PDB file of C-alpha atoms in Angstrom:
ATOM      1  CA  UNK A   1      -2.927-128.249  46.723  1.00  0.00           C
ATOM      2  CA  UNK A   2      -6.641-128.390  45.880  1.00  0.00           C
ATOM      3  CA  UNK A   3      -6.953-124.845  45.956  1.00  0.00           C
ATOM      4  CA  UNK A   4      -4.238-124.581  43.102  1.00  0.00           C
ATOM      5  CA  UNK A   5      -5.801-127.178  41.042  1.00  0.00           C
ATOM      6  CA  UNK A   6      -9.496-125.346  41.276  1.00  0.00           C
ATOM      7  CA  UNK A   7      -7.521-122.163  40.125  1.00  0.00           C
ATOM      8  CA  UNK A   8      -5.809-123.836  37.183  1.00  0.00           C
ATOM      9  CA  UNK A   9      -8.770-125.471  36.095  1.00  0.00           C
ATOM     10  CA  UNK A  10     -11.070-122.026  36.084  1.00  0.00           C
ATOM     11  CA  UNK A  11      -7.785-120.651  33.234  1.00  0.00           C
ATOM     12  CA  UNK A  12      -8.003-120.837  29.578  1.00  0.00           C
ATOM     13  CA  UNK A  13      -4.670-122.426  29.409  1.00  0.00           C
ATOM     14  CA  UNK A  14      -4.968-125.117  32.152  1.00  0.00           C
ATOM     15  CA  UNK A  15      -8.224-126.134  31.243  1.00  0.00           C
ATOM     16  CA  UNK A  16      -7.740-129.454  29.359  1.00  0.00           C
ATOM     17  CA  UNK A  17      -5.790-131.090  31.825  1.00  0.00           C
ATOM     18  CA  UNK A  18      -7.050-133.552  33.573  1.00  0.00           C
ATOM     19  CA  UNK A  19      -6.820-134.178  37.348  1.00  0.00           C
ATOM     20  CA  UNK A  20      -3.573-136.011  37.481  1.00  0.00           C
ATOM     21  CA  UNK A  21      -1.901-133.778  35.457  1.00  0.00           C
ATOM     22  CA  UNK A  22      -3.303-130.428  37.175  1.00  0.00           C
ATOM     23  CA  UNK A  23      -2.174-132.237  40.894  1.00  0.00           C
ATOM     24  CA  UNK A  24       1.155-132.813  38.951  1.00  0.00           C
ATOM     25  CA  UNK A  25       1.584-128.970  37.896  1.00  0.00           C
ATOM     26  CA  UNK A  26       0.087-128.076  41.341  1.00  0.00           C
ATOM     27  CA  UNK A  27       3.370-129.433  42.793  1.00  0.00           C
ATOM     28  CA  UNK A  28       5.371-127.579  40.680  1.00  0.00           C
ATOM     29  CA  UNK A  29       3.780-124.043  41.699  1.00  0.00           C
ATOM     30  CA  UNK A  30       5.997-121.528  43.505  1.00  0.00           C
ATOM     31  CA  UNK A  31       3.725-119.361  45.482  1.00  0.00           C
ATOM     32  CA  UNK A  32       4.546-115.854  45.624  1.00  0.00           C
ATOM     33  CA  UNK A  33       1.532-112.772  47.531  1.00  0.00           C
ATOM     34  CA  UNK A  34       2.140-109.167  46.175  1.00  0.00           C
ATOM     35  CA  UNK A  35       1.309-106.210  47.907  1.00  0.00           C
ATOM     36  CA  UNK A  36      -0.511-103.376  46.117  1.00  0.00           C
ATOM     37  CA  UNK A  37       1.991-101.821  44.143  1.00  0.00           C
ATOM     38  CA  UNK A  38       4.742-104.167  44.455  1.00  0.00           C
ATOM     39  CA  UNK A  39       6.564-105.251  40.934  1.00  0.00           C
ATOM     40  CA  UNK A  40       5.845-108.685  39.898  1.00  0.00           C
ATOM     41  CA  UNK A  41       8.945-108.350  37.190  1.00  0.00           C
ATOM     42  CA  UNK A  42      10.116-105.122  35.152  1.00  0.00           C
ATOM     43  CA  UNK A  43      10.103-105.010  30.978  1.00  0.00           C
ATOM     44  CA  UNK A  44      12.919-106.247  29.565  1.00  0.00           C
ATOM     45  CA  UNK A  45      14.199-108.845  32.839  1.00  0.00           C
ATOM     46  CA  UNK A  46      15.017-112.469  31.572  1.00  0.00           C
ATOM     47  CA  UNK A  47      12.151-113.996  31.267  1.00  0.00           C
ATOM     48  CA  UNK A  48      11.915-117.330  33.717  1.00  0.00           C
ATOM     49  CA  UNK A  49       8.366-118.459  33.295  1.00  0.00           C
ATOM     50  CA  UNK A  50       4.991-117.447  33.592  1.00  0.00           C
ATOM     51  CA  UNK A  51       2.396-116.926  36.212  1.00  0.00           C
ATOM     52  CA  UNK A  52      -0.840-117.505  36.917  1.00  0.00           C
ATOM     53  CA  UNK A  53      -3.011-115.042  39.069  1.00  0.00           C
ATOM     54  CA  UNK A  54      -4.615-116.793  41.571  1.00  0.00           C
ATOM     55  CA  UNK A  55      -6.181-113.674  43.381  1.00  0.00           C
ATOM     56  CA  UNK A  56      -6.431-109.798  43.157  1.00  0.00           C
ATOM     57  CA  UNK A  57      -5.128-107.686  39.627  1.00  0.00           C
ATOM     58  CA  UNK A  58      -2.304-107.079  38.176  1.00  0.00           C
ATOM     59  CA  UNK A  59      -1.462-104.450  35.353  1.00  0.00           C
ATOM     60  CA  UNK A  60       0.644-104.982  32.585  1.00  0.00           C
ATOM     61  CA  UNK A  61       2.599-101.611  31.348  1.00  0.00           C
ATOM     62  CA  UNK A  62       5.204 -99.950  29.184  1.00  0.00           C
ATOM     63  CA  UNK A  63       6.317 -96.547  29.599  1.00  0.00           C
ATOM     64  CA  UNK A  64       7.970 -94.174  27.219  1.00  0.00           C
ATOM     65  CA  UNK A  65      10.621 -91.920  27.291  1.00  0.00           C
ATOM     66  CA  UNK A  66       8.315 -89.005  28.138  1.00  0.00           C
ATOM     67  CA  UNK A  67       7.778 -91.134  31.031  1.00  0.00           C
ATOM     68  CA  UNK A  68       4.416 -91.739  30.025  1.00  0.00           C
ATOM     69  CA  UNK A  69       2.477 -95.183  30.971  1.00  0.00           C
ATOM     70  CA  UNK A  70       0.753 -97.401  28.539  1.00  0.00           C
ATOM     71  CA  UNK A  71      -1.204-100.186  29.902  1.00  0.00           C
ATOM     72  CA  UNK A  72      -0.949-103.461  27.528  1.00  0.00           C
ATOM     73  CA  UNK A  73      -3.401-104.866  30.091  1.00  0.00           C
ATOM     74  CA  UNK A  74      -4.841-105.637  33.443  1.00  0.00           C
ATOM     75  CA  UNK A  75      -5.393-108.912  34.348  1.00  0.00           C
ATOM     76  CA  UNK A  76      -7.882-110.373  36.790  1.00  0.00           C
ATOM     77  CA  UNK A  77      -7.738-113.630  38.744  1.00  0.00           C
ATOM     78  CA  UNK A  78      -8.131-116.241  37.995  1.00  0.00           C
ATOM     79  CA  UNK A  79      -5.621-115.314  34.657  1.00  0.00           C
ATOM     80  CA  UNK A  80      -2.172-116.179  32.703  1.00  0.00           C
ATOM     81  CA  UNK A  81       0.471-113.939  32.481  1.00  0.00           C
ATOM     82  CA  UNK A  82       3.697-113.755  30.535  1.00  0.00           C
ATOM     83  CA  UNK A  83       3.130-116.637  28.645  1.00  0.00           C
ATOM     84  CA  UNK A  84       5.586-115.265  25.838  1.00  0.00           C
ATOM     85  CA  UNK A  85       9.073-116.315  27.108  1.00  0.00           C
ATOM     86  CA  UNK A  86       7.855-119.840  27.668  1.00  0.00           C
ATOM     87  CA  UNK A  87       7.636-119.833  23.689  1.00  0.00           C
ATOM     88  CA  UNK A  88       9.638-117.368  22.448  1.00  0.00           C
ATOM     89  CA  UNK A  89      12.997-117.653  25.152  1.00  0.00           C
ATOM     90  CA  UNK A  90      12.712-113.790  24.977  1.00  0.00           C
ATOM     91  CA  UNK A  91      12.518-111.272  27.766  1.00  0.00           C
ATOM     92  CA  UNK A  92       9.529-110.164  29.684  1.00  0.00           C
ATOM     93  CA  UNK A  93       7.703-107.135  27.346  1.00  0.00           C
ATOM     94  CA  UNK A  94       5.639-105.685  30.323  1.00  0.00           C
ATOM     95  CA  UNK A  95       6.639-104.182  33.400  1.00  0.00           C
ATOM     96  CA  UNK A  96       3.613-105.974  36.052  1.00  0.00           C
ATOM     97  CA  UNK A  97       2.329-104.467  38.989  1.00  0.00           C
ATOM     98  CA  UNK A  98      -0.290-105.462  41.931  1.00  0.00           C
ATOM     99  CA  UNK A  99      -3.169-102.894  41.526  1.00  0.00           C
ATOM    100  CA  UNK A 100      -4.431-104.933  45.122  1.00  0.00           C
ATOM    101  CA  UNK A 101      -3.021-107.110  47.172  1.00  0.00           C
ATOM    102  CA  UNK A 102      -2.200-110.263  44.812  1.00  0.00           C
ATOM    103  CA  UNK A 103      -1.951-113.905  44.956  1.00  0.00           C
ATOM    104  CA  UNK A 104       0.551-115.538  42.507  1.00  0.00           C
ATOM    105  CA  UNK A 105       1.871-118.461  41.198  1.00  0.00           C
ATOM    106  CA  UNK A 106       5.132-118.691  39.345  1.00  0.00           C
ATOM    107  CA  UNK A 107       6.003-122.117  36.719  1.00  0.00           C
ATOM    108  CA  UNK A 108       9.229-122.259  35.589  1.00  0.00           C
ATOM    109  CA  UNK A 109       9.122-122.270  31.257  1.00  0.00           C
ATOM    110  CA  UNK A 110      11.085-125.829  31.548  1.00  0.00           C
ATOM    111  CA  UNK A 111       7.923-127.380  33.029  1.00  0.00           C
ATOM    112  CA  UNK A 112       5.221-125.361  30.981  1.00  0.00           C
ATOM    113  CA  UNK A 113       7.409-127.050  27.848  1.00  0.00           C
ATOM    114  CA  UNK A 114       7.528-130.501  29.539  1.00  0.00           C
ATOM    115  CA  UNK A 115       3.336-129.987  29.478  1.00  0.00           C
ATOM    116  CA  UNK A 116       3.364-129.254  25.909  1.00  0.00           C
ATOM    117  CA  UNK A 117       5.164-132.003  24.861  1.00  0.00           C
ATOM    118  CA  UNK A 118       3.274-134.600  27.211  1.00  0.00           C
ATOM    119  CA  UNK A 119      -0.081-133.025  26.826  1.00  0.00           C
ATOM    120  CA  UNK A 120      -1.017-132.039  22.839  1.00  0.00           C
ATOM    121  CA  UNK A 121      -4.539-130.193  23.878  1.00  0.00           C
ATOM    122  CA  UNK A 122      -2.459-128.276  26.356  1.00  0.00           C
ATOM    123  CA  UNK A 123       0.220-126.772  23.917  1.00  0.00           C
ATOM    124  CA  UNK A 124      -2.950-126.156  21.388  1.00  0.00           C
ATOM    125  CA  UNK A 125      -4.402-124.243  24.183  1.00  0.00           C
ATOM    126  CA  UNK A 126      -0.828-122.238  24.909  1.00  0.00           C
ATOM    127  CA  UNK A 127      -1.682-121.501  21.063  1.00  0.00           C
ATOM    128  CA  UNK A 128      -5.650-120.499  22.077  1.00  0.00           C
ATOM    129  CA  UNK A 129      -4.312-118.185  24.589  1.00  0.00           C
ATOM    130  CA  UNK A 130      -1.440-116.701  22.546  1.00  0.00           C
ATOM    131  CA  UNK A 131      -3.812-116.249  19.723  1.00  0.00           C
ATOM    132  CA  UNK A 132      -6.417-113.782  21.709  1.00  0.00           C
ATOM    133  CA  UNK A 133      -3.436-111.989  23.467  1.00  0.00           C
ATOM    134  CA  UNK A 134      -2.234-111.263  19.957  1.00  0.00           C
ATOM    135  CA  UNK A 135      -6.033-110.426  19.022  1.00  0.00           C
ATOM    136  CA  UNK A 136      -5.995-107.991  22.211  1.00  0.00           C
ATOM    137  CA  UNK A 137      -3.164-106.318  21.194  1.00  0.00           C
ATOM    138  CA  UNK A 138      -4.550-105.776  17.476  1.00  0.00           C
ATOM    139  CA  UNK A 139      -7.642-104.323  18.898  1.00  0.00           C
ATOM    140  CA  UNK A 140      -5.469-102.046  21.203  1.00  0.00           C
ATOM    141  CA  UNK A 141      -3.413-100.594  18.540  1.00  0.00           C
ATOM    142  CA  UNK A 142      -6.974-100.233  16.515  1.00  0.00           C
ATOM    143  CA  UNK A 143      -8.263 -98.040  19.320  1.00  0.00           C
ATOM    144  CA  UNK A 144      -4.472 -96.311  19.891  1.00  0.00           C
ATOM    145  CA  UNK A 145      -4.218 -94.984  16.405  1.00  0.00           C
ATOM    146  CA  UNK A 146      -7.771 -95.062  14.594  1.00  0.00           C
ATOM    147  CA  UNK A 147     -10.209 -93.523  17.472  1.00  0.00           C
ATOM    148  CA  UNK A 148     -10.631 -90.409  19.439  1.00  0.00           C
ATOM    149  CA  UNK A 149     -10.338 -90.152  22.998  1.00  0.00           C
ATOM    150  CA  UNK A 150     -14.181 -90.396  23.923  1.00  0.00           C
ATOM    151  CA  UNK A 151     -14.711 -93.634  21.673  1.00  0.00           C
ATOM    152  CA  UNK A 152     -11.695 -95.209  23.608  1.00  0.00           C
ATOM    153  CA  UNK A 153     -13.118 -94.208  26.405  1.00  0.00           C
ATOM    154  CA  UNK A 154     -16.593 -95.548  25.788  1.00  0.00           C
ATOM    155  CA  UNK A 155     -15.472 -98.771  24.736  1.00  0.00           C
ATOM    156  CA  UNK A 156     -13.362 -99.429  27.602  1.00  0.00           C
ATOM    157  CA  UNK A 157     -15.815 -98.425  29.780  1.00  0.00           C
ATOM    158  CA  UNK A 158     -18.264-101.139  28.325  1.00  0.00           C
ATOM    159  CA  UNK A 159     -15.355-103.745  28.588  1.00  0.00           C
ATOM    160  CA  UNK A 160     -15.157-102.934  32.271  1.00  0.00           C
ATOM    161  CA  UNK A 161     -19.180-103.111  32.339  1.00  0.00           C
ATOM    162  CA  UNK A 162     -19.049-106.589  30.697  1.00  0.00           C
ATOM    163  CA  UNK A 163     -16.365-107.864  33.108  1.00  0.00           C
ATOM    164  CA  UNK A 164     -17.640-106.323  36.477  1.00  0.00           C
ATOM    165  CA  UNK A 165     -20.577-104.294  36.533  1.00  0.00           C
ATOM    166  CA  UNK A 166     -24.094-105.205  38.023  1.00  0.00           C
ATOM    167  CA  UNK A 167     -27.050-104.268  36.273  1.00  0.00           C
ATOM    168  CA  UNK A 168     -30.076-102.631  38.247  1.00  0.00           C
ATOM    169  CA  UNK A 169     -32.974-101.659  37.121  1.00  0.00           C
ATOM    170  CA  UNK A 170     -32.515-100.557  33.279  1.00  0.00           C
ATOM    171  CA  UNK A 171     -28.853 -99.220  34.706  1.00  0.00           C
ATOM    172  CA  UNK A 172     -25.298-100.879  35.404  1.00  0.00           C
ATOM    173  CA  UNK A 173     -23.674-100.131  37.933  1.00  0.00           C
ATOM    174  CA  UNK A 174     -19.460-100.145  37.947  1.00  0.00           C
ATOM    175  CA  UNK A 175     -17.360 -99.460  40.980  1.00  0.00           C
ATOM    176  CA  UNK A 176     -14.532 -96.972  39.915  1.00  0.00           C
ATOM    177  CA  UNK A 177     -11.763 -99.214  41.426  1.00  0.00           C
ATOM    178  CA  UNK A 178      -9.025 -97.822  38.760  1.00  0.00           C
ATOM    179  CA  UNK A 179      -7.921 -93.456  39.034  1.00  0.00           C
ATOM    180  CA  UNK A 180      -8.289 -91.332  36.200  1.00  0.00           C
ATOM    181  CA  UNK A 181      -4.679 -91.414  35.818  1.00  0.00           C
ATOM    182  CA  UNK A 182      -4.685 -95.133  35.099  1.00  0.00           C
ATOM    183  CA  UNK A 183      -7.837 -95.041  32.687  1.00  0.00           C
ATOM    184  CA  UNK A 184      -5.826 -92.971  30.952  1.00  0.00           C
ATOM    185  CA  UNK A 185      -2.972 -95.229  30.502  1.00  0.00           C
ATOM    186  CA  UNK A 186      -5.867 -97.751  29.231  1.00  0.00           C
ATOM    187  CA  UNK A 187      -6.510 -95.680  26.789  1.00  0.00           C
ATOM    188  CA  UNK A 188      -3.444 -94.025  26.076  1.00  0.00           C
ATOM    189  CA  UNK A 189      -3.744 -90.565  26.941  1.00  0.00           C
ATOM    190  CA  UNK A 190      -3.608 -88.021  29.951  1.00  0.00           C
ATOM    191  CA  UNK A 191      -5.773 -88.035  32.883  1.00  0.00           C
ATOM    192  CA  UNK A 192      -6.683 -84.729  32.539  1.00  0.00           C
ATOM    193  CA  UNK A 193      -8.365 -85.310  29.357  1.00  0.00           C
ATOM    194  CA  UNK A 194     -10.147 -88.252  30.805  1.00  0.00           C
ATOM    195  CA  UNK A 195     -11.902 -86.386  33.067  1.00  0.00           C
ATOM    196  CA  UNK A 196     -12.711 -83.543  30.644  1.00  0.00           C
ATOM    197  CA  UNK A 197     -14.102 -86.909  28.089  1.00  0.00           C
ATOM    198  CA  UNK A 198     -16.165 -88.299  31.234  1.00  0.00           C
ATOM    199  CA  UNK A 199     -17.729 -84.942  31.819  1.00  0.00           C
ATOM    200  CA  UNK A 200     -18.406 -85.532  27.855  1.00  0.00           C
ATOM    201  CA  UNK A 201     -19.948 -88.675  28.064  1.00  0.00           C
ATOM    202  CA  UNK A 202     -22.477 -87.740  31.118  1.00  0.00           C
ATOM    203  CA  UNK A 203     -23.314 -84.337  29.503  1.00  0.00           C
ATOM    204  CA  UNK A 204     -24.706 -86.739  26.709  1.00  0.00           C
ATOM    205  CA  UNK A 205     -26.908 -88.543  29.518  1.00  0.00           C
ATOM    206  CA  UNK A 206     -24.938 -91.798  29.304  1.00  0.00           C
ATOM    207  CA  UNK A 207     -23.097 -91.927  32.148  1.00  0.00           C
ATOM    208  CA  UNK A 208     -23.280 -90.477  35.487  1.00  0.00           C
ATOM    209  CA  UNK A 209     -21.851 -91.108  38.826  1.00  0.00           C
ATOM    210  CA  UNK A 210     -23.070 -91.602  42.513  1.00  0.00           C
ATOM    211  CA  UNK A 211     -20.575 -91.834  45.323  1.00  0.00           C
ATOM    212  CA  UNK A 212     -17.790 -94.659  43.948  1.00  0.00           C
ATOM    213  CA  UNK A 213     -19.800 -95.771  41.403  1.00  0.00           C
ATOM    214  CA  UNK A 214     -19.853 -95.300  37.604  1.00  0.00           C
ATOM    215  CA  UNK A 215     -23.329 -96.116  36.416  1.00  0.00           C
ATOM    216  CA  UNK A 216     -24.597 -96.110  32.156  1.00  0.00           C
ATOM    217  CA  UNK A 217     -27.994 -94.896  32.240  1.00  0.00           C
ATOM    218  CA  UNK A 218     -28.277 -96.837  28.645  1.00  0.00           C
ATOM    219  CA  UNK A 219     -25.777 -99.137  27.628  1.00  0.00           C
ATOM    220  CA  UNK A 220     -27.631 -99.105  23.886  1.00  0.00           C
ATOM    221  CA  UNK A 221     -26.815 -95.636  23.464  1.00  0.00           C
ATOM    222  CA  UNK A 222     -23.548 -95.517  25.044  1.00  0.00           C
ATOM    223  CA  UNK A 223     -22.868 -98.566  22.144  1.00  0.00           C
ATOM    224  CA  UNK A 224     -23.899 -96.254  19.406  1.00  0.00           C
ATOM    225  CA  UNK A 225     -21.601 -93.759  20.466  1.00  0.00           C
ATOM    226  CA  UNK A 226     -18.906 -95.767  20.574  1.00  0.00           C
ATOM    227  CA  UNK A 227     -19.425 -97.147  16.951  1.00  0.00           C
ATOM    228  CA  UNK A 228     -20.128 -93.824  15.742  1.00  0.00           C
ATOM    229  CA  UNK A 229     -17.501 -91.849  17.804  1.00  0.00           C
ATOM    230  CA  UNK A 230     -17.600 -88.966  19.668  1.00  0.00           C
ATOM    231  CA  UNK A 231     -16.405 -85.285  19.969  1.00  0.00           C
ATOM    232  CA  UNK A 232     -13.407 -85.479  22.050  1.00  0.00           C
ATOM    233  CA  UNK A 233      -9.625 -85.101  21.206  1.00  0.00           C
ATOM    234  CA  UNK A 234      -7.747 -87.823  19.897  1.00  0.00           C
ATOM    235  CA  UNK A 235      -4.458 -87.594  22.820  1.00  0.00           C
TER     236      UNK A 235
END
């Protein structure tokens, strides 16, 4: 139970709550361990509640008809997930996926509610989190339809560089843990023209790579690139 309450307390939207009412929502946590690339619930399924990941990744998806993936997002524990049909009563809009072996922990919308009405700086911060998920997705259709290829690639690979890497030296260092192919559905396009847009970016002398690991030989220039854009196709 302490374990939960050490997780809910490190999330955005469980913050606030004090100790009584974090051992309270504790109890009310169904656990539930994924497997890498086992489906946490499919776009479009009723949506029951929300989750919170306790350990591991998950990725957030859509696919078209062409059978193409989009990636809405990928999650990291500790994190909240499918917050919307608490609020909304609608369906789940991603299809989720363990990208490692994943910890979980399902809360039924009926209790998140309860919490709201109980707990005003909790429902503001259901607002906080819904506000920079919607602020996500503005900045992903930004980069979708306004940017080439090697600008979204850039920028996501400083996002990743933010979140994970380890600076040495005047370098940072990233471990690749994602494939090409699901860069690509990060950035909307084709893995093939990923790789052809890294080979891009270290040809320029801001990237290059040594064994598993993605490292910026100068994050300032790989910045200015970004802002100013590149050369590389837009799909």
């Amino acid at each position: 139970m302490k374990e939960i309450t050490v997780i809910l307390k490190k999330t955005m939207l469980f913050n606030s709550l004090n100790n009584e009412a974090l051992r309270q929502t504790a109890a009310h946590a169904v656990k539930q361990h994924l497997n890498k690339g086992s489906v946490l619930f499919f776009a479009g399924e009723p949506g029951k509640g929300m989750f919170v990941v306790a350990q591991g990744i998950v990725r957030g998806f859509r696919t078209g008809a062409d059978g193409r993936e989009q990636i809405i997002f990928l999650e990291h524990a500790p994190a909240t997930i499918a917050e919307t049909p608490v609020f909304d009563n609608g369906a789940y809009f991603s299809t989720v996926v363990a990208e490692e072996d994943t910890l979980v922990y399902f809360f039924e919308k009926k209790y998140i509610r309860k919490l709201c009405v109980e707990n005003p700086s909790f429902a503001l911060d259901g607002l906080r989190v819904m506000a920079s998920k919607v602020r996500n997705l503005a900045d992903l259709v930004e980069e979708l339809t306004l940017h080439d290829v090697s600008k979204r690639l850039a920028h996501f690979i400083l996002l990743e560089a933010d979140r994970r890497g380890e600076p040495k030296n005047a370098e940072i260092y990233l471990k690749l843990n994602l494939t090409r192919a699901q860069i690509a559905g990060c950035i909307g396009t084709v893995r093939e023209v990923v790789s052809r847009n890294l080979t891009l970016l270290k040809s320029e002398g801001l990237i290059r790579f040594e064994k598993r690991c993605l490292i910026i030989s100068n994050k300032e220039k790989l910045i200015e690139f970004c802002e100013k854009g590149g050369k590389g196709r837009k799909r």
